[in-house]
Amino acid sequence: MAKSTPKTMRNTVIYSIFVRNYSEEGTFEAVRKDIGRIKDLGVDIIWLMPIHPIGKKERKGSLGSPYAIQDYRKINPEFGTLEDFERLVETIHENGLKCIIDVVYNHTSPDSWLSENHPEWFYHKPDGSFGNRVGDWSDIIDLDYSNKELWEYQIETLKMWAKYVDGFRCDVASMVPAEFWIQAREEVERVRPGSIWLGETVDHGFLKSNRAKKVGSWSDAEMFQAFDMSYDYDIYEKYRGYMTGKNPLSGYAEVINFQEGIFPDNYVKLRFLENHDQPRAHFYVPDEKALRNWTAFQFFQKGAAMIYNGQEKASRRTPGLFDKDPVRWNGNGEGGNDLDLTDLFKQLIRFKKEQMIVDSSYRVHALPHDILAAIHVENVPATAEKRGKTLFGVFSMRGESGVVTLNDLETNNFEKVSEVIPDGIYTNLIDGSEVEVYMGMVSCDGNPIIIKA
C-alpha cells in the first residue's frame, strides 16, 4: 500500500455521481444545487464519474459511454463548461467536502485526440489497426504504456486537473502498469499534496483471464503500492454468488477474513453493494429488512464505504451508461418513493466515524439463518494492561430472526467473543434500541444490530 496512506481513510464515505443521470438536466449546475443534501448525509468525498467529452466513433447508445473519452483535457459540453465545473468543485469545497474525478487511462474512444495526434501510443492489432484487448469493449481502443512519452502526457494531464480536485478514481487501474501509477502519484503530490487515490482493481477471474492472454494486469497487492484504496472486486464474486444462490454465505465470509491476512497493515478496501457497473443492491435484495441489514453490514466492514447516487433512495434500476436514464429519486414505480433509506444512511455514516474502526482486528462469521456476525477489536500493544474496545455487529441477510451464541465465535486473537462482550444491556448504535446479551447470547429479530463494548 502507499506508505503515506493513513488508516483514518477507513472512516471515509464516498458518494459517486454520474452527472448525466443524476438529474433530468444532467449538468454540473444541477449537481451543484444538490450538494447541500449530499453534505447532510455526512459523506466526505464526492466522486464525479468521467467529466470529459465522449467519442462519436463506435459509440454505444445515443450518448455513448462516459468511459469512451475523446479528450482527457477538456470538459464534456453535455455537462456544461469548465467554469461550471469550477463552480461545482468550489461549492463542494465550501461545504467541507473533497472532490475526486474519474481517470480512464487504459483506453480512449477510437476518435480521440490522442489517437489522431499520437497513434503510436496505442495498441495495434496484427493488421496494424487500432484495437482493444477486451473484446466486448467495442467502443474503445487501448493505450500502450510501453511508450514513455505517453506516461509524460498522462501525468501532465493529472497535474492539470489536480489544480482543481483533491484526487482521482482510476478506472480499471489494474490494466495500467503499477509503475506508472507510482510515478504519477509522486508527481501529482507536488501539485496537490495529500491527493486521494482510489484504484478500480479487478476481480480474480478477469485478472487470470488477462494474464492467460498475455494482457498486462496487476494484482491488488501491486496496486496498493500506489493507491490509498482499492476496489472490493477481489471478493465480489462471492458476494454476487451468494446473491444468486451459487455459493453459501460462509464462502463470502471466508474471503473477507482472507483479506485481513494478505494485505499490508494499513490496507483500505472500498466497500460497496452497488456501482455503475453492477446491479443495484435493492435489485438483488427486494426485501426491505434484508436490504437494511446488507446496508448496515457495508458500513460496518473494515474499509471506506461508497454510496452510488440513488442508493439512499433504494433505487432498483441502475442507470444505463449509454443513454439518458435519470436516477428515479421519487421511487421505483409510478407513485411516490416506496422506500427511503436516507435516515439509515445518515446513522450509519455517523457510525462510520468510530475511531475504533481505524485500527482494529476484523473478523466475520457466517451463522445459521443466513446471519453474519462481525467483530472489530481495537488493536493495542502487547504490553497494554487492558484489551482493546470492541464493536460487534449482527446482520440477518434474509431478514430472519435467530439467536447468536457468542461463545461459538472467536476474535482474530483466538479469544471467545463472549470474553470481550460480557452479559449486559447495550445500545444498538443503528437505532438507539436496547440490546441484551444474556448467558453469552444475543437475540436477533431480523433487524441489524451494532453494539460497543
CSV table of C-alpha atoms in Angstrom, one decimal:
chain,number,residue,atom,x,y,z
A,1,MET,CA,0.0,0.0,0.0
A,2,ALA,CA,1.1,3.6,-0.4
A,3,LYS,CA,3.2,4.1,2.7
A,4,SER,CA,1.6,7.5,3.3
A,5,THR,CA,-1.9,6.2,3.4
A,6,PRO,CA,-3.5,7.0,6.8
A,7,LYS,CA,-5.7,4.3,8.4
A,8,THR,CA,-8.2,7.1,9.0
A,9,MET,CA,-9.3,6.6,5.4
A,10,ARG,CA,-11.3,3.6,6.9
A,11,ASN,CA,-13.7,6.3,8.3
A,12,THR,CA,-14.2,7.7,4.8
A,13,VAL,CA,-17.5,7.7,2.9
A,14,ILE,CA,-17.5,8.4,-0.9
A,15,TYR,CA,-20.6,9.5,-2.9
A,16,SER,CA,-20.4,8.5,-6.6
A,17,ILE,CA,-22.2,10.8,-9.1
A,18,PHE,CA,-23.0,10.1,-12.8
A,19,VAL,CA,-23.6,13.7,-13.8
A,20,ARG,CA,-25.7,12.8,-16.9
A,21,ASN,CA,-28.2,10.8,-15.0
A,22,TYR,CA,-28.0,12.4,-11.6
A,23,SER,CA,-30.8,14.8,-12.7
A,24,GLU,CA,-33.2,15.5,-15.5
A,25,GLU,CA,-30.9,18.3,-16.6
A,26,GLY,CA,-27.8,16.2,-16.5
A,27,THR,CA,-25.5,19.1,-15.8
A,28,PHE,CA,-22.8,20.2,-13.3
A,29,GLU,CA,-25.1,23.0,-12.2
A,30,ALA,CA,-27.9,20.6,-11.3
A,31,VAL,CA,-25.4,18.6,-9.1
A,32,ARG,CA,-24.1,21.8,-7.6
A,33,LYS,CA,-27.6,22.8,-6.4
A,34,ASP,CA,-27.9,19.4,-4.6
A,35,ILE,CA,-24.6,19.5,-2.7
A,36,GLY,CA,-26.3,20.6,0.5
A,37,ARG,CA,-28.4,17.4,0.5
A,38,ILE,CA,-25.3,15.3,-0.1
A,39,LYS,CA,-23.4,17.0,2.7
A,40,ASP,CA,-26.4,16.4,5.0
A,41,LEU,CA,-25.9,12.7,4.5
A,42,GLY,CA,-22.5,13.1,6.2
A,43,VAL,CA,-20.3,12.0,3.3
A,44,ASP,CA,-16.6,13.1,2.9
A,45,ILE,CA,-15.8,12.8,-0.7
A,46,ILE,CA,-17.8,13.3,-3.9
A,47,TRP,CA,-16.5,11.2,-6.9
A,48,LEU,CA,-17.6,12.5,-10.3
A,49,MET,CA,-17.7,9.9,-13.0
A,50,PRO,CA,-15.9,10.9,-16.2
A,51,ILE,CA,-16.3,14.6,-16.9
A,52,HIS,CA,-14.6,14.7,-20.4
A,53,PRO,CA,-16.0,14.7,-23.9
A,54,ILE,CA,-17.3,11.3,-25.3
A,55,GLY,CA,-16.2,10.0,-28.6
A,56,LYS,CA,-18.6,9.6,-31.5
A,57,LYS,CA,-17.0,6.7,-33.4
A,58,GLU,CA,-18.3,3.3,-32.4
A,59,ARG,CA,-20.5,5.0,-29.8
A,60,LYS,CA,-22.8,2.8,-27.8
A,61,GLY,CA,-26.3,4.0,-27.4
A,62,SER,CA,-27.4,7.5,-28.2
A,63,LEU,CA,-25.0,9.4,-26.0
A,64,GLY,CA,-22.1,6.9,-25.5
A,65,SER,CA,-20.3,5.6,-22.5
A,66,PRO,CA,-18.6,8.3,-20.3
A,67,TYR,CA,-15.6,5.8,-20.3
A,68,ALA,CA,-15.0,6.2,-24.0
A,69,ILE,CA,-13.2,9.5,-23.7
A,70,GLN,CA,-12.4,11.8,-26.6
A,71,ASP,CA,-10.1,14.3,-24.9
A,72,TYR,CA,-8.7,14.0,-21.4
A,73,ARG,CA,-8.0,17.7,-21.1
A,74,LYS,CA,-11.5,19.1,-22.0
A,75,ILE,CA,-15.0,19.2,-20.4
A,76,ASN,CA,-18.0,17.3,-21.8
A,77,PRO,CA,-20.2,20.1,-23.1
A,78,GLU,CA,-23.2,17.9,-22.3
A,79,PHE,CA,-22.5,18.7,-18.6
A,80,GLY,CA,-21.6,22.4,-19.0
A,81,THR,CA,-18.4,24.5,-19.3
A,82,LEU,CA,-15.1,24.5,-17.5
A,83,GLU,CA,-16.4,27.4,-15.5
A,84,ASP,CA,-19.5,25.4,-14.5
A,85,PHE,CA,-17.2,22.6,-13.4
A,86,GLU,CA,-15.1,25.0,-11.4
A,87,ARG,CA,-18.2,26.4,-9.6
A,88,LEU,CA,-19.3,22.8,-8.7
A,89,VAL,CA,-15.9,22.0,-7.2
A,90,GLU,CA,-15.9,25.3,-5.4
A,91,THR,CA,-19.3,24.6,-3.9
A,92,ILE,CA,-18.1,21.1,-2.9
A,93,HIS,CA,-15.1,22.6,-1.1
A,94,GLU,CA,-17.2,25.3,0.5
A,95,ASN,CA,-19.3,22.6,2.1
A,96,GLY,CA,-16.3,21.0,3.6
A,97,LEU,CA,-16.2,18.0,1.2
A,98,LYS,CA,-13.5,16.8,-1.2
A,99,CYS,CA,-13.9,16.1,-4.9
A,100,ILE,CA,-12.2,13.3,-7.0
A,101,ILE,CA,-12.7,12.7,-10.7
A,102,ASP,CA,-12.6,9.6,-12.8
A,103,VAL,CA,-9.3,8.9,-14.7
A,104,VAL,CA,-9.8,6.5,-17.6
A,105,TYR,CA,-6.2,5.7,-18.6
A,106,ASN,CA,-6.4,2.2,-20.1
A,107,HIS,CA,-8.2,3.3,-23.2
A,108,THR,CA,-9.8,6.1,-25.2
A,109,SER,CA,-12.6,6.4,-27.8
A,110,PRO,CA,-11.5,5.4,-31.3
A,111,ASP,CA,-11.7,9.0,-32.5
A,112,SER,CA,-9.9,10.5,-29.5
A,113,TRP,CA,-7.5,13.5,-29.7
A,114,LEU,CA,-4.7,11.1,-28.8
A,115,SER,CA,-5.5,8.6,-31.5
A,116,GLU,CA,-5.4,11.3,-34.1
A,117,ASN,CA,-2.3,13.0,-32.9
A,118,HIS,CA,-0.3,10.2,-31.4
A,119,PRO,CA,-1.4,6.9,-32.9
A,120,GLU,CA,2.0,5.4,-32.0
A,121,TRP,CA,0.9,5.5,-28.3
A,122,PHE,CA,-1.8,2.8,-28.9
A,123,TYR,CA,-2.1,-0.9,-29.0
A,124,HIS,CA,-2.4,-2.2,-32.6
A,125,LYS,CA,-3.8,-5.4,-33.9
A,126,PRO,CA,-1.6,-7.6,-36.2
A,127,ASP,CA,-3.1,-5.8,-39.2
A,128,GLY,CA,-1.9,-2.5,-37.8
A,129,SER,CA,-5.4,-1.2,-36.9
A,130,PHE,CA,-6.4,0.1,-33.5
A,131,GLY,CA,-8.0,-2.4,-31.2
A,132,ASN,CA,-8.6,-3.4,-27.6
A,133,ARG,CA,-7.6,-6.5,-25.7
A,134,VAL,CA,-11.0,-7.0,-24.1
A,135,GLY,CA,-13.3,-7.9,-27.0
A,136,ASP,CA,-16.7,-6.7,-25.7
A,137,TRP,CA,-15.4,-3.1,-25.1
A,138,SER,CA,-16.2,-2.3,-28.8
A,139,ASP,CA,-16.4,1.5,-28.3
A,140,ILE,CA,-12.8,1.9,-27.1
A,141,ILE,CA,-9.2,1.4,-28.2
A,142,ASP,CA,-6.4,0.5,-25.8
A,143,LEU,CA,-3.3,2.7,-25.0
A,144,ASP,CA,0.2,1.1,-25.0
A,145,TYR,CA,2.2,2.1,-21.9
A,146,SER,CA,5.5,0.8,-23.3
A,147,ASN,CA,5.7,4.4,-24.7
A,148,LYS,CA,7.2,6.6,-22.0
A,149,GLU,CA,6.1,9.7,-23.9
A,150,LEU,CA,2.5,8.6,-23.1
A,151,TRP,CA,3.5,8.5,-19.4
A,152,GLU,CA,4.6,12.1,-19.6
A,153,TYR,CA,1.4,13.3,-21.3
A,154,GLN,CA,-0.9,11.4,-18.9
A,155,ILE,CA,0.9,12.6,-15.8
A,156,GLU,CA,0.9,16.2,-17.1
A,157,THR,CA,-2.9,15.8,-17.6
A,158,LEU,CA,-3.3,14.6,-14.0
A,159,LYS,CA,-1.3,17.5,-12.7
A,160,MET,CA,-3.5,19.9,-14.7
A,161,TRP,CA,-6.7,18.5,-13.1
A,162,ALA,CA,-5.0,18.3,-9.6
A,163,LYS,CA,-5.1,22.1,-9.6
A,164,TYR,CA,-8.9,21.8,-9.3
A,165,VAL,CA,-9.7,18.5,-7.5
A,166,ASP,CA,-8.4,16.5,-4.5
A,167,GLY,CA,-7.7,13.2,-6.2
A,168,PHE,CA,-8.6,10.6,-8.6
A,169,ARG,CA,-10.7,7.4,-9.0
A,170,CYS,CA,-8.7,5.4,-11.6
A,171,ASP,CA,-10.8,3.2,-14.0
A,172,VAL,CA,-9.5,-0.4,-14.5
A,173,ALA,CA,-6.3,0.6,-12.8
A,174,SER,CA,-5.1,-3.0,-12.8
A,175,MET,CA,-4.6,-2.8,-16.6
A,176,VAL,CA,-2.2,0.2,-16.4
A,177,PRO,CA,1.3,-0.6,-15.1
A,178,ALA,CA,1.7,-0.2,-11.4
A,179,GLU,CA,5.0,1.6,-12.0
A,180,PHE,CA,3.1,4.3,-14.0
A,181,TRP,CA,0.7,4.9,-11.0
A,182,ILE,CA,3.6,5.1,-8.6
A,183,GLN,CA,5.3,7.8,-10.7
A,184,ALA,CA,2.0,9.6,-11.3
A,185,ARG,CA,1.3,9.7,-7.5
A,186,GLU,CA,4.8,11.1,-6.8
A,187,GLU,CA,4.5,13.9,-9.4
A,188,VAL,CA,0.9,14.8,-8.6
A,189,GLU,CA,1.9,15.1,-4.9
A,190,ARG,CA,4.0,18.2,-5.8
A,191,VAL,CA,0.8,19.9,-7.2
A,192,ARG,CA,-1.8,18.6,-4.7
A,193,PRO,CA,-0.2,17.3,-1.5
A,194,GLY,CA,-2.3,14.6,0.1
A,195,SER,CA,-4.1,13.7,-3.1
A,196,ILE,CA,-6.6,10.8,-2.8
A,197,TRP,CA,-6.0,7.8,-5.0
A,198,LEU,CA,-8.8,5.2,-5.5
A,199,GLY,CA,-8.0,2.3,-7.8
A,200,GLU,CA,-10.6,0.2,-9.5
A,201,THR,CA,-8.8,-3.1,-9.2
A,202,VAL,CA,-10.3,-6.1,-10.9
A,203,ASP,CA,-11.7,-9.5,-9.9
A,204,HIS,CA,-9.6,-12.6,-9.9
A,205,GLY,CA,-11.3,-14.2,-12.9
A,206,PHE,CA,-10.7,-11.2,-15.1
A,207,LEU,CA,-7.1,-10.9,-13.9
A,208,LYS,CA,-6.3,-14.5,-14.6
A,209,SER,CA,-8.0,-14.4,-18.0
A,210,ASN,CA,-5.9,-11.4,-19.0
A,211,ARG,CA,-2.7,-12.9,-17.9
A,212,ALA,CA,-3.5,-16.1,-19.8
A,213,LYS,CA,-3.8,-13.9,-22.9
A,214,LYS,CA,-0.6,-12.0,-22.0
A,215,VAL,CA,-2.5,-8.9,-21.3
A,216,GLY,CA,-0.8,-6.9,-18.6
A,217,SER,CA,-2.8,-7.0,-15.4
A,218,TRP,CA,-1.6,-6.1,-11.9
A,219,SER,CA,-3.0,-7.5,-8.6
A,220,ASP,CA,-4.4,-5.6,-5.6
A,221,ALA,CA,-1.2,-6.2,-3.8
A,222,GLU,CA,0.8,-4.5,-6.5
A,223,MET,CA,-1.7,-1.7,-6.9
A,224,PHE,CA,-1.6,-0.9,-3.2
A,225,GLN,CA,1.9,0.4,-3.8
A,226,ALA,CA,0.4,3.5,-5.4
A,227,PHE,CA,-3.2,3.6,-4.2
A,228,ASP,CA,-4.8,4.6,-1.0
A,229,MET,CA,-7.9,2.5,-1.6
A,230,SER,CA,-8.7,-0.4,-3.9
A,231,TYR,CA,-12.0,-1.9,-5.0
A,232,ASP,CA,-13.6,-4.9,-3.3
A,233,TYR,CA,-13.7,-6.8,-6.6
A,234,ASP,CA,-11.3,-9.4,-5.2
A,235,ILE,CA,-14.2,-10.8,-3.2
A,236,TYR,CA,-17.1,-9.6,-5.3
A,237,GLU,CA,-17.6,-12.9,-7.0
A,238,LYS,CA,-18.6,-14.5,-3.6
A,239,TYR,CA,-20.9,-11.6,-2.8
A,240,ARG,CA,-22.7,-12.0,-6.2
A,241,GLY,CA,-22.5,-15.8,-5.8
A,242,TYR,CA,-24.4,-15.6,-2.6
A,243,MET,CA,-27.0,-13.2,-4.0
A,244,THR,CA,-27.6,-15.6,-7.0
A,245,GLY,CA,-27.5,-18.8,-5.0
A,246,LYS,CA,-24.2,-20.1,-6.3
A,247,ASN,CA,-22.4,-20.2,-3.0
A,248,PRO,CA,-23.3,-20.1,0.7
A,249,LEU,CA,-22.9,-17.1,2.9
A,250,SER,CA,-19.9,-18.8,4.5
A,251,GLY,CA,-18.0,-18.5,1.2
A,252,TYR,CA,-18.4,-14.7,1.3
A,253,ALA,CA,-17.3,-14.5,5.0
A,254,GLU,CA,-14.2,-16.6,4.3
A,255,VAL,CA,-12.9,-14.3,1.6
A,256,ILE,CA,-13.5,-11.2,3.8
A,257,ASN,CA,-11.4,-12.9,6.5
A,258,PHE,CA,-8.7,-13.8,4.0
A,259,GLN,CA,-8.2,-10.1,3.2
A,260,GLU,CA,-7.1,-9.4,6.7
A,261,GLY,CA,-4.0,-11.6,6.3
A,262,ILE,CA,-2.8,-10.8,2.7
A,263,PHE,CA,-2.7,-7.0,2.6
A,264,PRO,CA,-0.5,-4.5,4.4
A,265,ASP,CA,-1.5,-3.4,7.9
A,266,ASN,CA,-2.8,-0.1,6.6
A,267,TYR,CA,-4.9,-1.5,3.7
A,268,VAL,CA,-8.1,0.3,2.9
A,269,LYS,CA,-10.8,-1.5,0.8
A,270,LEU,CA,-13.7,0.3,-0.8
A,271,ARG,CA,-16.8,-1.4,0.4
A,272,PHE,CA,-19.8,-1.2,-1.8
A,273,LEU,CA,-23.0,-3.0,-2.5
A,274,GLU,CA,-23.5,-1.5,-5.9
A,275,ASN,CA,-21.9,0.8,-8.5
A,276,HIS,CA,-22.4,1.9,-12.1
A,277,ASP,CA,-21.2,-1.4,-13.4
A,278,GLN,CA,-23.2,-3.7,-11.1
A,279,PRO,CA,-26.9,-4.2,-10.2
A,280,ARG,CA,-28.5,-2.1,-7.5
A,281,ALA,CA,-28.5,-3.6,-4.0
A,282,HIS,CA,-32.3,-3.3,-4.0
A,283,PHE,CA,-32.4,-5.3,-7.2
A,284,TYR,CA,-30.5,-8.1,-5.5
A,285,VAL,CA,-32.3,-7.7,-2.2
A,286,PRO,CA,-36.0,-6.7,-2.7
A,287,ASP,CA,-36.9,-7.4,0.9
A,288,GLU,CA,-36.7,-4.2,3.0
A,289,LYS,CA,-35.5,-5.7,6.2
A,290,ALA,CA,-32.8,-7.7,4.4
A,291,LEU,CA,-31.7,-4.6,2.5
A,292,ARG,CA,-31.3,-2.7,5.8
A,293,ASN,CA,-29.1,-5.5,7.1
A,294,TRP,CA,-26.9,-5.5,3.9
A,295,THR,CA,-26.6,-1.7,4.1
A,296,ALA,CA,-25.6,-1.8,7.7
A,297,PHE,CA,-23.0,-4.5,7.1
A,298,GLN,CA,-21.5,-2.5,4.3
A,299,PHE,CA,-20.8,0.4,6.7
A,300,PHE,CA,-19.6,-2.0,9.5
A,301,GLN,CA,-17.0,-3.5,7.2
A,302,LYS,CA,-13.3,-2.6,7.6
A,303,GLY,CA,-12.6,0.0,4.9
A,304,ALA,CA,-14.1,3.0,3.2
A,305,ALA,CA,-17.7,3.0,2.2
A,306,MET,CA,-19.2,4.0,-1.1
A,307,ILE,CA,-22.7,5.2,-2.0
A,308,TYR,CA,-23.8,5.2,-5.6
A,309,ASN,CA,-26.2,8.0,-6.4
A,310,GLY,CA,-29.8,6.8,-5.7
A,311,GLN,CA,-28.7,4.0,-3.3
A,312,GLU,CA,-30.0,6.1,-0.4
A,313,LYS,CA,-33.5,6.1,-2.0
A,314,ALA,CA,-33.3,2.3,-2.5
A,315,SER,CA,-33.4,2.7,-6.3
A,316,ARG,CA,-33.8,-0.7,-8.0
A,317,ARG,CA,-32.8,0.4,-11.5
A,318,THR,CA,-29.1,1.0,-12.3
A,319,PRO,CA,-28.9,4.0,-14.7
A,320,GLY,CA,-27.7,2.9,-18.1
A,321,LEU,CA,-24.3,4.2,-19.3
A,322,PHE,CA,-25.1,4.9,-22.9
A,323,ASP,CA,-28.3,6.9,-22.9
A,324,LYS,CA,-30.2,9.4,-20.8
A,325,ASP,CA,-31.6,7.4,-17.9
A,326,PRO,CA,-32.1,9.6,-14.8
A,327,VAL,CA,-32.0,8.3,-11.3
A,328,ARG,CA,-35.5,7.7,-10.0
A,329,TRP,CA,-35.4,9.9,-6.9
A,330,ASN,CA,-39.1,9.7,-6.3
A,331,GLY,CA,-39.5,5.9,-6.3
A,332,ASN,CA,-39.2,2.8,-8.3
A,333,GLY,CA,-42.8,2.7,-9.6
A,334,GLU,CA,-45.4,5.2,-10.8
A,335,GLY,CA,-46.2,6.6,-7.4
A,336,GLY,CA,-44.2,8.1,-4.6
A,337,ASN,CA,-41.0,6.8,-3.1
A,338,ASP,CA,-41.6,3.3,-1.9
A,339,LEU,CA,-38.5,3.0,0.3
A,340,ASP,CA,-36.3,5.8,1.6
A,341,LEU,CA,-33.1,4.7,3.4
A,342,THR,CA,-31.8,8.3,3.9
A,343,ASP,CA,-32.1,8.2,7.7
A,344,LEU,CA,-30.5,4.8,7.9
A,345,PHE,CA,-27.6,6.1,5.8
A,346,LYS,CA,-27.1,9.2,8.0
A,347,GLN,CA,-27.0,7.0,11.1
A,348,LEU,CA,-24.6,4.5,9.5
A,349,ILE,CA,-22.3,7.3,8.3
A,350,ARG,CA,-22.2,8.7,11.8
A,351,PHE,CA,-21.2,5.2,13.0
A,352,LYS,CA,-18.5,5.0,10.3
A,353,LYS,CA,-16.6,7.8,12.1
A,354,GLU,CA,-16.0,5.5,15.0
A,355,GLN,CA,-12.3,5.8,15.9
A,356,MET,CA,-12.2,2.1,16.7
A,357,ILE,CA,-12.6,1.2,13.0
A,358,VAL,CA,-9.3,3.0,12.2
A,359,ASP,CA,-7.0,0.4,13.8
A,360,SER,CA,-8.8,-2.8,14.5
A,361,SER,CA,-8.6,-6.6,14.0
A,362,TYR,CA,-11.6,-7.6,12.0
A,363,ARG,CA,-13.4,-11.0,11.6
A,364,VAL,CA,-16.6,-12.2,10.1
A,365,HIS,CA,-18.6,-15.4,11.0
A,366,ALA,CA,-21.4,-16.9,8.9
A,367,LEU,CA,-24.1,-18.4,11.1
A,368,PRO,CA,-27.3,-20.4,10.6
A,369,HIS,CA,-30.4,-18.5,9.4
A,370,ASP,CA,-28.1,-16.5,7.0
A,371,ILE,CA,-26.7,-14.3,9.7
A,372,LEU,CA,-23.3,-12.6,9.6
A,373,ALA,CA,-21.7,-11.8,13.0
A,374,ALA,CA,-18.8,-9.4,12.6
A,375,ILE,CA,-16.4,-8.0,15.2
A,376,HIS,CA,-13.8,-5.2,15.3
A,377,VAL,CA,-11.3,-5.5,18.2
A,378,GLU,CA,-9.2,-2.4,18.8
A,379,ASN,CA,-5.5,-3.1,18.3
A,380,VAL,CA,-3.4,-2.3,21.4
A,381,PRO,CA,0.2,-3.0,22.2
A,382,ALA,CA,1.0,-6.4,23.8
A,383,THR,CA,2.2,-4.6,26.9
A,384,ALA,CA,-1.2,-2.8,27.4
A,385,GLU,CA,-2.9,-3.6,30.7
A,386,LYS,CA,-6.4,-3.7,29.1
A,387,ARG,CA,-7.6,-5.3,25.9
A,388,GLY,CA,-8.9,-3.1,23.1
A,389,LYS,CA,-12.5,-2.0,22.9
A,390,THR,CA,-14.9,-3.9,20.7
A,391,LEU,CA,-17.6,-3.3,18.1
A,392,PHE,CA,-19.9,-6.2,17.4
A,393,GLY,CA,-22.5,-6.5,14.7
A,394,VAL,CA,-25.2,-9.0,13.9
A,395,PHE,CA,-26.7,-8.8,10.4
A,396,SER,CA,-29.5,-11.0,9.2
A,397,MET,CA,-29.0,-11.2,5.4
A,398,ARG,CA,-32.5,-12.6,4.8
A,399,GLY,CA,-34.2,-10.5,7.5
A,400,GLU,CA,-34.9,-13.6,9.6
A,401,SER,CA,-34.7,-13.9,13.4
A,402,GLY,CA,-32.2,-16.1,15.2
A,403,VAL,CA,-30.0,-16.4,18.3
A,404,VAL,CA,-26.3,-15.8,18.2
A,405,THR,CA,-24.2,-17.6,20.7
A,406,LEU,CA,-21.0,-15.6,21.4
A,407,ASN,CA,-19.1,-18.5,22.9
A,408,ASP,CA,-19.2,-20.1,19.4
A,409,LEU,CA,-17.3,-17.2,17.9
A,410,GLU,CA,-13.7,-16.1,18.1
A,411,THR,CA,-11.8,-12.9,17.5
A,412,ASN,CA,-8.6,-12.9,15.5
A,413,ASN,CA,-6.7,-13.2,18.8
A,414,PHE,CA,-8.4,-16.5,19.4
A,415,GLU,CA,-10.5,-15.2,22.3
A,416,LYS,CA,-14.1,-16.1,22.6
A,417,VAL,CA,-16.4,-13.2,21.7
A,418,SER,CA,-18.2,-13.8,25.0
A,419,GLU,CA,-14.9,-12.8,26.7
A,420,VAL,CA,-14.9,-9.4,25.2
A,421,ILE,CA,-18.6,-8.8,25.2
A,422,PRO,CA,-19.9,-9.7,28.7
A,423,ASP,CA,-23.6,-10.1,29.6
A,424,GLY,CA,-25.4,-6.8,30.0
A,425,ILE,CA,-27.6,-4.2,28.3
A,426,TYR,CA,-26.1,-2.4,25.3
A,427,THR,CA,-27.4,0.3,22.9
A,428,ASN,CA,-27.9,-0.5,19.3
A,429,LEU,CA,-25.8,2.2,17.5
A,430,ILE,CA,-28.1,2.0,14.5
A,431,ASP,CA,-31.4,2.9,16.1
A,432,GLY,CA,-30.8,3.5,19.8
A,433,SER,CA,-32.8,0.5,20.9
A,434,GLU,CA,-31.7,-1.8,23.8
A,435,VAL,CA,-29.8,-5.0,23.0
A,436,GLU,CA,-29.4,-7.6,25.8
A,437,VAL,CA,-26.6,-10.0,26.0
A,438,TYR,CA,-27.8,-12.8,28.2
A,439,MET,CA,-25.9,-16.0,29.1
A,440,GLY,CA,-23.5,-15.2,26.2
A,441,MET,CA,-26.3,-14.9,23.6
A,442,VAL,CA,-27.8,-12.2,21.5
A,443,SER,CA,-31.4,-12.5,20.1
A,444,CYS,CA,-31.8,-11.1,16.6
A,445,ASP,CA,-35.3,-10.2,15.4
A,446,GLY,CA,-34.2,-9.8,11.8
A,447,ASN,CA,-33.0,-6.1,12.2
A,448,PRO,CA,-29.3,-5.2,12.1
A,449,ILE,CA,-27.5,-4.8,15.4
A,450,ILE,CA,-24.3,-2.9,16.2
A,451,ILE,CA,-23.1,-2.6,19.8
A,452,LYS,CA,-19.9,-1.3,21.5
A,453,ALA,CA,-18.2,-3.0,24.5
